[in-house]
């Protein structure tokens, strides 16, 4: 009997010690997400996502780029929690209405809303908007020719979306490569991640105002940026001649294969065909140029590294449990805060 009491004391001591240590050193492991998270609660999840994105991409070929941009802009601020999908109201100006995000094409938001509507009919209140965005992005990248990569699920939707928290979280076209590398580093993204994720510009478009400084009054000695291919610059000048009166004017990020996810973006940079100054600058920095040359010559390597970086981004500051919710509508918190 005495022996039993002795072991029980040891057990209690062990219990309190481990409980104390757990409080002192909370787990830093990734939240427990799984690929088959919805297998029992929403078995048609993958089929519904695939059907909606296929229909949308066929109807509107710029959808893939719009959703990819939406995904990245969502994840780098507040984490992958669909905070960018929240609409503003009279009490709160949301992330999506900040100047940096207003140019994200509406087709991105529309795609996620359509998937959510279909899923709510099938399994109401189960699938988060954050998971929908991650799944739709992967499927669309693959659909336009890019790599297929594994996506885990179980994210909850965030409870905060404020425009006044946006500044300083996104790369801007007037930044130096060092500033961009430092910004990515603050998100635990490496130089390699920086270059490979820039390769997402193999699809999509940019508005003239984002590169107008390269083709109009570039400097006192040159009207155009000398790192631009001369014929390319001439074409851009013609395209953007009236951009101040028509701010919707835009150009494809990849002039050669704009609708295909491939390594042409990097091959373009080698020929002075990068659209944004931050794109072309990747060729001029000794930290990034070797990676540009690598991906330009090896598409398989680009796809492998892009897949790994996308998985990394998809796990940024994920909310689980009580730290989030499953929204009924992707553009509104379940409980409106006033």
mmCIF file of C-alpha atoms in Angstrom:
data_model
loop_
_atom_site.group_PDB
_atom_site.id
_atom_site.type_symbol
_atom_site.label_atom_id
_atom_site.label_comp_id
_atom_site.label_asym_id
_atom_site.label_seq_id
_atom_site.Cartn_x
_atom_site.Cartn_y
_atom_site.Cartn_z
ATOM 1 C CA UNK A 1 0.000 0.000 0.000
ATOM 2 C CA UNK A 2 2.851 2.356 0.864
ATOM 3 C CA UNK A 3 4.431 1.625 -2.528
ATOM 4 C CA UNK A 4 1.224 2.554 -4.330
ATOM 5 C CA UNK A 5 1.085 5.908 -2.481
ATOM 6 C CA UNK A 6 4.733 6.589 -3.323
ATOM 7 C CA UNK A 7 4.163 6.051 -7.080
ATOM 8 C CA UNK A 8 0.995 8.175 -6.993
ATOM 9 C CA UNK A 9 3.022 11.047 -5.471
ATOM 10 C CA UNK A 10 5.512 10.715 -8.285
ATOM 11 C CA UNK A 11 2.693 10.784 -10.793
ATOM 12 C CA UNK A 12 1.247 14.000 -9.310
ATOM 13 C CA UNK A 13 4.696 15.601 -9.210
ATOM 14 C CA UNK A 14 5.265 14.608 -12.845
ATOM 15 C CA UNK A 15 1.817 15.931 -13.809
ATOM 16 C CA UNK A 16 2.351 19.353 -12.213
ATOM 17 C CA UNK A 17 5.859 19.645 -13.624
ATOM 18 C CA UNK A 18 4.758 18.862 -17.157
ATOM 19 C CA UNK A 19 1.716 21.119 -16.867
ATOM 20 C CA UNK A 20 3.978 23.924 -15.645
ATOM 21 C CA UNK A 21 6.424 23.363 -18.475
ATOM 22 C CA UNK A 22 3.581 23.387 -20.968
ATOM 23 C CA UNK A 23 2.547 26.801 -19.695
ATOM 24 C CA UNK A 24 6.100 28.105 -19.833
ATOM 25 C CA UNK A 25 6.825 26.674 -23.271
ATOM 26 C CA UNK A 26 3.648 26.525 -25.336
ATOM 27 C CA UNK A 27 3.842 24.440 -28.490
ATOM 28 C CA UNK A 28 5.243 26.231 -31.522
ATOM 29 C CA UNK A 29 4.311 23.435 -33.923
ATOM 30 C CA UNK A 30 2.116 24.146 -36.945
ATOM 31 C CA UNK A 31 -1.619 23.892 -36.253
ATOM 32 C CA UNK A 32 -2.853 20.376 -36.933
ATOM 33 C CA UNK A 33 -4.179 20.593 -40.471
ATOM 34 C CA UNK A 34 -4.874 17.503 -42.553
ATOM 35 C CA UNK A 35 -5.500 16.819 -46.239
ATOM 36 C CA UNK A 36 -8.647 14.808 -45.466
ATOM 37 C CA UNK A 37 -10.075 17.244 -42.879
ATOM 38 C CA UNK A 38 -13.494 17.358 -44.604
ATOM 39 C CA UNK A 39 -13.659 13.683 -45.584
ATOM 40 C CA UNK A 40 -16.518 12.921 -43.180
ATOM 41 C CA UNK A 41 -18.081 16.349 -42.594
ATOM 42 C CA UNK A 42 -18.200 17.480 -46.246
ATOM 43 C CA UNK A 43 -17.206 14.604 -48.539
ATOM 44 C CA UNK A 44 -17.963 16.549 -51.743
ATOM 45 C CA UNK A 45 -15.703 19.474 -50.741
ATOM 46 C CA UNK A 46 -13.000 18.811 -53.355
ATOM 47 C CA UNK A 47 -15.488 18.027 -56.126
ATOM 48 C CA UNK A 48 -17.451 21.225 -55.533
ATOM 49 C CA UNK A 49 -14.311 23.401 -55.451
ATOM 50 C CA UNK A 50 -13.080 21.818 -58.693
ATOM 51 C CA UNK A 51 -16.417 22.210 -60.483
ATOM 52 C CA UNK A 52 -16.846 25.876 -59.585
ATOM 53 C CA UNK A 53 -13.272 26.922 -60.415
ATOM 54 C CA UNK A 54 -13.392 25.047 -63.731
ATOM 55 C CA UNK A 55 -16.600 26.792 -64.791
ATOM 56 C CA UNK A 56 -15.301 30.178 -63.665
ATOM 57 C CA UNK A 57 -11.862 29.816 -65.302
ATOM 58 C CA UNK A 58 -13.401 28.768 -68.640
ATOM 59 C CA UNK A 59 -15.801 31.738 -68.540
ATOM 60 C CA UNK A 60 -13.162 34.234 -67.305
ATOM 61 C CA UNK A 61 -9.554 33.219 -68.119
ATOM 62 C CA UNK A 62 -8.035 35.831 -65.775
ATOM 63 C CA UNK A 63 -9.625 34.085 -62.760
ATOM 64 C CA UNK A 64 -6.538 32.011 -61.877
ATOM 65 C CA UNK A 65 -4.305 35.069 -61.527
ATOM 66 C CA UNK A 66 -6.980 36.936 -59.552
ATOM 67 C CA UNK A 67 -7.417 34.108 -57.022
ATOM 68 C CA UNK A 68 -3.648 33.560 -56.708
ATOM 69 C CA UNK A 69 -3.133 37.242 -55.911
ATOM 70 C CA UNK A 70 -6.049 37.199 -53.467
ATOM 71 C CA UNK A 71 -4.545 34.176 -51.697
ATOM 72 C CA UNK A 72 -1.093 35.712 -51.321
ATOM 73 C CA UNK A 73 -2.372 39.116 -50.223
ATOM 74 C CA UNK A 74 -4.621 37.421 -47.669
ATOM 75 C CA UNK A 75 -1.911 35.212 -46.173
ATOM 76 C CA UNK A 76 0.832 37.824 -45.724
ATOM 77 C CA UNK A 77 -1.468 39.998 -43.588
ATOM 78 C CA UNK A 78 -3.077 38.407 -40.489
ATOM 79 C CA UNK A 79 -2.233 34.934 -41.892
ATOM 80 C CA UNK A 80 -4.293 32.663 -44.190
ATOM 81 C CA UNK A 81 -7.622 33.483 -42.551
ATOM 82 C CA UNK A 82 -9.750 34.996 -45.333
ATOM 83 C CA UNK A 83 -9.587 38.427 -43.658
ATOM 84 C CA UNK A 84 -9.138 39.975 -47.123
ATOM 85 C CA UNK A 85 -12.586 38.721 -48.152
ATOM 86 C CA UNK A 86 -14.405 40.807 -45.526
ATOM 87 C CA UNK A 87 -16.415 43.738 -46.902
ATOM 88 C CA UNK A 88 -16.244 47.157 -45.268
ATOM 89 C CA UNK A 89 -19.224 48.543 -43.379
ATOM 90 C CA UNK A 90 -20.033 51.869 -41.762
ATOM 91 C CA UNK A 91 -18.102 50.860 -38.627
ATOM 92 C CA UNK A 92 -14.993 49.384 -40.242
ATOM 93 C CA UNK A 93 -12.881 49.946 -43.356
ATOM 94 C CA UNK A 94 -11.675 46.444 -44.227
ATOM 95 C CA UNK A 95 -8.384 45.257 -45.779
ATOM 96 C CA UNK A 96 -9.819 44.888 -49.261
ATOM 97 C CA UNK A 97 -10.568 48.626 -49.461
ATOM 98 C CA UNK A 98 -6.990 49.718 -48.801
ATOM 99 C CA UNK A 99 -5.319 51.273 -51.874
ATOM 100 C CA UNK A 100 -2.988 48.259 -52.163
ATOM 101 C CA UNK A 101 -5.874 45.807 -52.531
ATOM 102 C CA UNK A 102 -8.528 47.707 -54.488
ATOM 103 C CA UNK A 103 -6.995 46.567 -57.797
ATOM 104 C CA UNK A 104 -7.383 42.851 -57.012
ATOM 105 C CA UNK A 105 -9.853 41.780 -59.722
ATOM 106 C CA UNK A 106 -13.393 41.109 -58.535
ATOM 107 C CA UNK A 107 -13.324 37.688 -60.205
ATOM 108 C CA UNK A 108 -11.131 36.446 -57.356
ATOM 109 C CA UNK A 109 -13.703 37.377 -54.713
ATOM 110 C CA UNK A 110 -16.556 36.123 -56.914
ATOM 111 C CA UNK A 111 -14.938 32.688 -57.302
ATOM 112 C CA UNK A 112 -14.651 32.161 -53.539
ATOM 113 C CA UNK A 113 -18.217 33.413 -52.975
ATOM 114 C CA UNK A 114 -19.566 30.949 -55.567
ATOM 115 C CA UNK A 115 -17.748 28.015 -53.980
ATOM 116 C CA UNK A 116 -18.975 29.035 -50.525
ATOM 117 C CA UNK A 117 -22.583 29.226 -51.748
ATOM 118 C CA UNK A 118 -22.376 25.717 -53.241
ATOM 119 C CA UNK A 119 -20.756 24.291 -50.113
ATOM 120 C CA UNK A 120 -23.305 25.903 -47.786
ATOM 121 C CA UNK A 121 -26.068 24.110 -49.680
ATOM 122 C CA UNK A 122 -24.213 20.801 -49.367
ATOM 123 C CA UNK A 123 -22.766 21.015 -45.839
ATOM 124 C CA UNK A 124 -23.767 24.256 -44.077
ATOM 125 C CA UNK A 125 -21.427 25.826 -41.548
ATOM 126 C CA UNK A 126 -18.602 23.343 -42.109
ATOM 127 C CA UNK A 127 -16.012 24.637 -44.599
ATOM 128 C CA UNK A 128 -14.097 27.818 -43.825
ATOM 129 C CA UNK A 129 -13.513 30.534 -46.417
ATOM 130 C CA UNK A 130 -9.779 30.325 -45.664
ATOM 131 C CA UNK A 131 -9.730 26.660 -46.696
ATOM 132 C CA UNK A 132 -11.789 27.431 -49.798
ATOM 133 C CA UNK A 133 -9.241 30.082 -50.846
ATOM 134 C CA UNK A 134 -6.304 27.704 -50.340
ATOM 135 C CA UNK A 135 -7.987 24.891 -52.301
ATOM 136 C CA UNK A 136 -9.195 27.126 -55.142
ATOM 137 C CA UNK A 137 -5.734 28.669 -55.561
ATOM 138 C CA UNK A 138 -4.015 25.284 -55.818
ATOM 139 C CA UNK A 139 -6.587 23.966 -58.305
ATOM 140 C CA UNK A 140 -6.446 27.058 -60.512
ATOM 141 C CA UNK A 141 -2.632 27.173 -60.594
ATOM 142 C CA UNK A 142 -2.691 23.546 -61.711
ATOM 143 C CA UNK A 143 -5.484 24.157 -64.222
ATOM 144 C CA UNK A 144 -3.500 26.794 -66.127
ATOM 145 C CA UNK A 145 -0.410 24.610 -66.350
ATOM 146 C CA UNK A 146 1.302 24.996 -62.973
ATOM 147 C CA UNK A 147 2.274 22.372 -60.403
ATOM 148 C CA UNK A 148 -0.157 20.384 -58.287
ATOM 149 C CA UNK A 149 0.824 20.547 -54.614
ATOM 150 C CA UNK A 150 -0.597 19.200 -51.387
ATOM 151 C CA UNK A 151 -2.923 21.431 -49.384
ATOM 152 C CA UNK A 152 -3.917 20.674 -45.809
ATOM 153 C CA UNK A 153 -7.178 21.902 -44.310
ATOM 154 C CA UNK A 154 -8.652 22.894 -40.969
ATOM 155 C CA UNK A 155 -8.101 26.675 -41.012
ATOM 156 C CA UNK A 156 -10.643 28.893 -39.317
ATOM 157 C CA UNK A 157 -11.684 32.297 -40.647
ATOM 158 C CA UNK A 158 -10.163 35.317 -38.921
ATOM 159 C CA UNK A 159 -12.032 37.790 -36.744
ATOM 160 C CA UNK A 160 -10.138 40.959 -37.775
ATOM 161 C CA UNK A 161 -9.953 42.824 -41.096
ATOM 162 C CA UNK A 162 -8.760 46.417 -40.941
ATOM 163 C CA UNK A 163 -7.390 48.630 -43.682
ATOM 164 C CA UNK A 164 -5.236 50.510 -41.159
ATOM 165 C CA UNK A 165 -3.164 47.347 -40.598
ATOM 166 C CA UNK A 166 -2.196 46.923 -44.270
ATOM 167 C CA UNK A 167 0.717 49.349 -44.695
ATOM 168 C CA UNK A 168 4.153 47.755 -44.648
ATOM 169 C CA UNK A 169 2.958 44.226 -45.426
ATOM 170 C CA UNK A 170 3.088 44.190 -49.235
ATOM 171 C CA UNK A 171 5.852 44.752 -51.770
ATOM 172 C CA UNK A 172 5.467 47.971 -53.766
ATOM 173 C CA UNK A 173 6.709 48.602 -57.286
ATOM 174 C CA UNK A 174 9.021 51.408 -56.120
ATOM 175 C CA UNK A 175 10.847 49.228 -53.580
ATOM 176 C CA UNK A 176 14.447 48.104 -53.976
ATOM 177 C CA UNK A 177 15.258 44.393 -54.056
ATOM 178 C CA UNK A 178 16.842 44.717 -50.600
ATOM 179 C CA UNK A 179 13.612 46.201 -49.227
ATOM 180 C CA UNK A 180 11.571 43.396 -50.779
ATOM 181 C CA UNK A 181 13.934 40.694 -49.482
ATOM 182 C CA UNK A 182 13.724 42.215 -45.980
ATOM 183 C CA UNK A 183 9.926 42.398 -46.187
ATOM 184 C CA UNK A 184 9.703 38.734 -47.189
ATOM 185 C CA UNK A 185 12.195 37.813 -44.460
ATOM 186 C CA UNK A 186 9.881 39.422 -41.900
ATOM 187 C CA UNK A 187 7.285 36.845 -43.036
ATOM 188 C CA UNK A 188 9.837 34.014 -42.656
ATOM 189 C CA UNK A 189 10.247 33.785 -46.431
ATOM 190 C CA UNK A 190 13.745 33.319 -47.874
ATOM 191 C CA UNK A 191 15.415 34.910 -50.897
ATOM 192 C CA UNK A 192 14.515 31.761 -52.814
ATOM 193 C CA UNK A 193 10.862 32.122 -51.740
ATOM 194 C CA UNK A 194 10.981 35.758 -52.862
ATOM 195 C CA UNK A 195 12.193 34.875 -56.358
ATOM 196 C CA UNK A 196 10.069 31.780 -56.870
ATOM 197 C CA UNK A 197 6.855 33.484 -55.698
ATOM 198 C CA UNK A 198 7.601 36.403 -58.041
ATOM 199 C CA UNK A 199 7.229 33.761 -60.735
ATOM 200 C CA UNK A 200 3.475 33.936 -60.097
ATOM 201 C CA UNK A 201 3.675 36.922 -62.477
ATOM 202 C CA UNK A 202 3.767 34.350 -65.262
ATOM 203 C CA UNK A 203 -0.023 34.926 -65.291
ATOM 204 C CA UNK A 204 -2.172 38.001 -64.682
ATOM 205 C CA UNK A 205 -1.837 41.673 -65.532
ATOM 206 C CA UNK A 206 -0.783 44.996 -64.033
ATOM 207 C CA UNK A 207 -2.295 48.440 -64.501
ATOM 208 C CA UNK A 208 -0.303 51.017 -66.456
ATOM 209 C CA UNK A 209 0.183 53.233 -63.406
ATOM 210 C CA UNK A 210 2.236 50.440 -61.791
ATOM 211 C CA UNK A 211 4.940 50.666 -64.471
ATOM 212 C CA UNK A 212 4.328 54.086 -66.086
ATOM 213 C CA UNK A 213 7.511 55.492 -64.499
ATOM 214 C CA UNK A 214 9.502 53.049 -66.666
ATOM 215 C CA UNK A 215 8.064 54.249 -69.986
ATOM 216 C CA UNK A 216 7.379 57.960 -69.433
ATOM 217 C CA UNK A 217 10.011 60.474 -68.216
ATOM 218 C CA UNK A 218 12.148 57.757 -66.627
ATOM 219 C CA UNK A 219 15.098 60.073 -66.014
ATOM 220 C CA UNK A 220 16.723 63.298 -67.220
ATOM 221 C CA UNK A 221 18.777 61.323 -69.724
ATOM 222 C CA UNK A 222 16.266 58.706 -70.867
ATOM 223 C CA UNK A 223 12.512 58.706 -71.446
ATOM 224 C CA UNK A 224 12.351 54.948 -70.876
ATOM 225 C CA UNK A 225 14.051 52.611 -68.433
ATOM 226 C CA UNK A 226 17.182 51.359 -70.253
ATOM 227 C CA UNK A 227 16.742 47.869 -68.752
ATOM 228 C CA UNK A 228 13.505 47.518 -70.768
ATOM 229 C CA UNK A 229 13.617 45.906 -74.193
ATOM 230 C CA UNK A 230 13.226 48.860 -76.633
ATOM 231 C CA UNK A 231 10.461 47.311 -78.749
ATOM 232 C CA UNK A 232 8.606 46.165 -75.630
ATOM 233 C CA UNK A 233 8.836 49.703 -74.204
ATOM 234 C CA UNK A 234 7.466 51.171 -77.431
ATOM 235 C CA UNK A 235 4.480 48.818 -77.341
ATOM 236 C CA UNK A 236 3.802 49.665 -73.692
ATOM 237 C CA UNK A 237 3.936 53.415 -74.434
ATOM 238 C CA UNK A 238 1.285 52.986 -77.120
ATOM 239 C CA UNK A 239 -0.880 50.792 -74.886
ATOM 240 C CA UNK A 240 -0.679 53.170 -71.919
ATOM 241 C CA UNK A 241 -0.775 56.490 -73.788
ATOM 242 C CA UNK A 242 -4.082 57.515 -72.142
ATOM 243 C CA UNK A 243 -3.706 55.694 -68.829
ATOM 244 C CA UNK A 244 -4.251 58.826 -66.705
ATOM 245 C CA UNK A 245 -7.716 59.344 -68.186
ATOM 246 C CA UNK A 246 -8.350 55.575 -68.414
ATOM 247 C CA UNK A 247 -6.876 54.077 -65.214
ATOM 248 C CA UNK A 248 -8.199 50.616 -66.087
ATOM 249 C CA UNK A 249 -5.609 50.233 -68.869
ATOM 250 C CA UNK A 250 -3.326 47.281 -68.156
ATOM 251 C CA UNK A 251 -0.728 44.943 -69.648
ATOM 252 C CA UNK A 252 -0.040 41.244 -69.196
ATOM 253 C CA UNK A 253 2.708 40.476 -66.677
ATOM 254 C CA UNK A 254 4.055 37.855 -69.086
ATOM 255 C CA UNK A 255 3.883 39.230 -72.620
ATOM 256 C CA UNK A 256 4.787 35.893 -74.247
ATOM 257 C CA UNK A 257 2.446 33.296 -72.666
ATOM 258 C CA UNK A 258 0.084 35.388 -70.498
ATOM 259 C CA UNK A 259 -2.492 32.668 -69.814
ATOM 260 C CA UNK A 260 -0.097 29.795 -69.100
ATOM 261 C CA UNK A 261 1.650 29.064 -65.842
ATOM 262 C CA UNK A 262 5.208 28.315 -66.954
ATOM 263 C CA UNK A 263 8.764 29.595 -66.485
ATOM 264 C CA UNK A 264 8.450 32.205 -69.260
ATOM 265 C CA UNK A 265 8.428 34.991 -66.643
ATOM 266 C CA UNK A 266 12.074 34.219 -65.835
ATOM 267 C CA UNK A 267 13.043 33.838 -69.494
ATOM 268 C CA UNK A 268 11.434 37.219 -70.150
ATOM 269 C CA UNK A 269 13.580 38.856 -67.443
ATOM 270 C CA UNK A 270 16.717 37.673 -69.264
ATOM 271 C CA UNK A 271 15.526 39.578 -72.352
ATOM 272 C CA UNK A 272 14.423 42.825 -70.716
ATOM 273 C CA UNK A 273 10.757 41.866 -70.894
ATOM 274 C CA UNK A 274 9.943 42.194 -67.206
ATOM 275 C CA UNK A 275 6.919 44.474 -66.789
ATOM 276 C CA UNK A 276 7.407 45.909 -63.296
ATOM 277 C CA UNK A 277 10.658 47.496 -62.149
ATOM 278 C CA UNK A 278 10.690 45.072 -59.202
ATOM 279 C CA UNK A 279 10.487 42.155 -61.664
ATOM 280 C CA UNK A 280 13.366 43.355 -63.823
ATOM 281 C CA UNK A 281 15.461 44.227 -60.755
ATOM 282 C CA UNK A 282 15.675 40.517 -59.928
ATOM 283 C CA UNK A 283 18.127 40.267 -62.831
ATOM 284 C CA UNK A 284 20.389 42.995 -61.432
ATOM 285 C CA UNK A 285 21.015 41.690 -57.904
ATOM 286 C CA UNK A 286 23.640 39.042 -57.199
ATOM 287 C CA UNK A 287 21.379 37.397 -54.584
ATOM 288 C CA UNK A 288 18.478 36.885 -56.994
ATOM 289 C CA UNK A 289 19.974 36.661 -60.524
ATOM 290 C CA UNK A 290 21.323 33.083 -60.100
ATOM 291 C CA UNK A 291 17.813 31.925 -59.154
ATOM 292 C CA UNK A 292 16.259 33.741 -62.129
ATOM 293 C CA UNK A 293 18.768 32.015 -64.433
ATOM 294 C CA UNK A 294 18.111 28.639 -62.770
ATOM 295 C CA UNK A 295 14.333 28.842 -63.162
ATOM 296 C CA UNK A 296 14.635 30.215 -66.709
ATOM 297 C CA UNK A 297 16.577 27.098 -67.709
ATOM 298 C CA UNK A 298 14.735 24.523 -65.568
ATOM 299 C CA UNK A 299 10.944 24.724 -65.429
ATOM 300 C CA UNK A 300 10.705 21.488 -63.422
ATOM 301 C CA UNK A 301 12.855 23.020 -60.662
ATOM 302 C CA UNK A 302 10.729 26.191 -60.714
ATOM 303 C CA UNK A 303 7.545 24.120 -60.309
ATOM 304 C CA UNK A 304 9.037 22.076 -57.446
ATOM 305 C CA UNK A 305 10.231 25.156 -55.559
ATOM 306 C CA UNK A 306 7.034 27.113 -56.274
ATOM 307 C CA UNK A 307 4.972 24.252 -54.824
ATOM 308 C CA UNK A 308 7.077 24.211 -51.635
ATOM 309 C CA UNK A 309 6.848 27.999 -51.221
ATOM 310 C CA UNK A 310 3.074 27.928 -51.728
ATOM 311 C CA UNK A 311 2.720 25.248 -49.046
ATOM 312 C CA UNK A 312 4.821 27.460 -46.749
ATOM 313 C CA UNK A 313 2.617 30.507 -47.440
ATOM 314 C CA UNK A 314 -0.577 28.472 -46.956
ATOM 315 C CA UNK A 315 0.470 27.724 -43.351
ATOM 316 C CA UNK A 316 1.185 31.340 -42.363
ATOM 317 C CA UNK A 317 -0.353 32.259 -39.008
ATOM 318 C CA UNK A 318 -3.243 29.845 -39.437
ATOM 319 C CA UNK A 319 -6.147 30.238 -37.000
ATOM 320 C CA UNK A 320 -7.638 27.123 -35.413
ATOM 321 C CA UNK A 321 -10.107 26.385 -32.622
ATOM 322 C CA UNK A 322 -11.393 29.430 -30.764
ATOM 323 C CA UNK A 323 -9.018 31.777 -32.606
ATOM 324 C CA UNK A 324 -11.410 31.897 -35.541
ATOM 325 C CA UNK A 325 -14.791 30.853 -36.890
ATOM 326 C CA UNK A 326 -16.385 29.264 -39.944
ATOM 327 C CA UNK A 327 -18.142 32.196 -41.602
ATOM 328 C CA UNK A 328 -21.582 31.715 -43.041
ATOM 329 C CA UNK A 329 -20.736 34.284 -45.708
ATOM 330 C CA UNK A 330 -17.138 34.952 -46.708
ATOM 331 C CA UNK A 331 -17.564 38.728 -46.804
ATOM 332 C CA UNK A 332 -19.107 39.122 -43.324
ATOM 333 C CA UNK A 333 -18.159 38.114 -39.790
ATOM 334 C CA UNK A 334 -20.799 35.909 -38.154
ATOM 335 C CA UNK A 335 -21.225 38.500 -35.396
ATOM 336 C CA UNK A 336 -21.173 42.056 -36.704
ATOM 337 C CA UNK A 337 -18.972 44.233 -34.515
ATOM 338 C CA UNK A 338 -20.160 47.806 -34.084
#
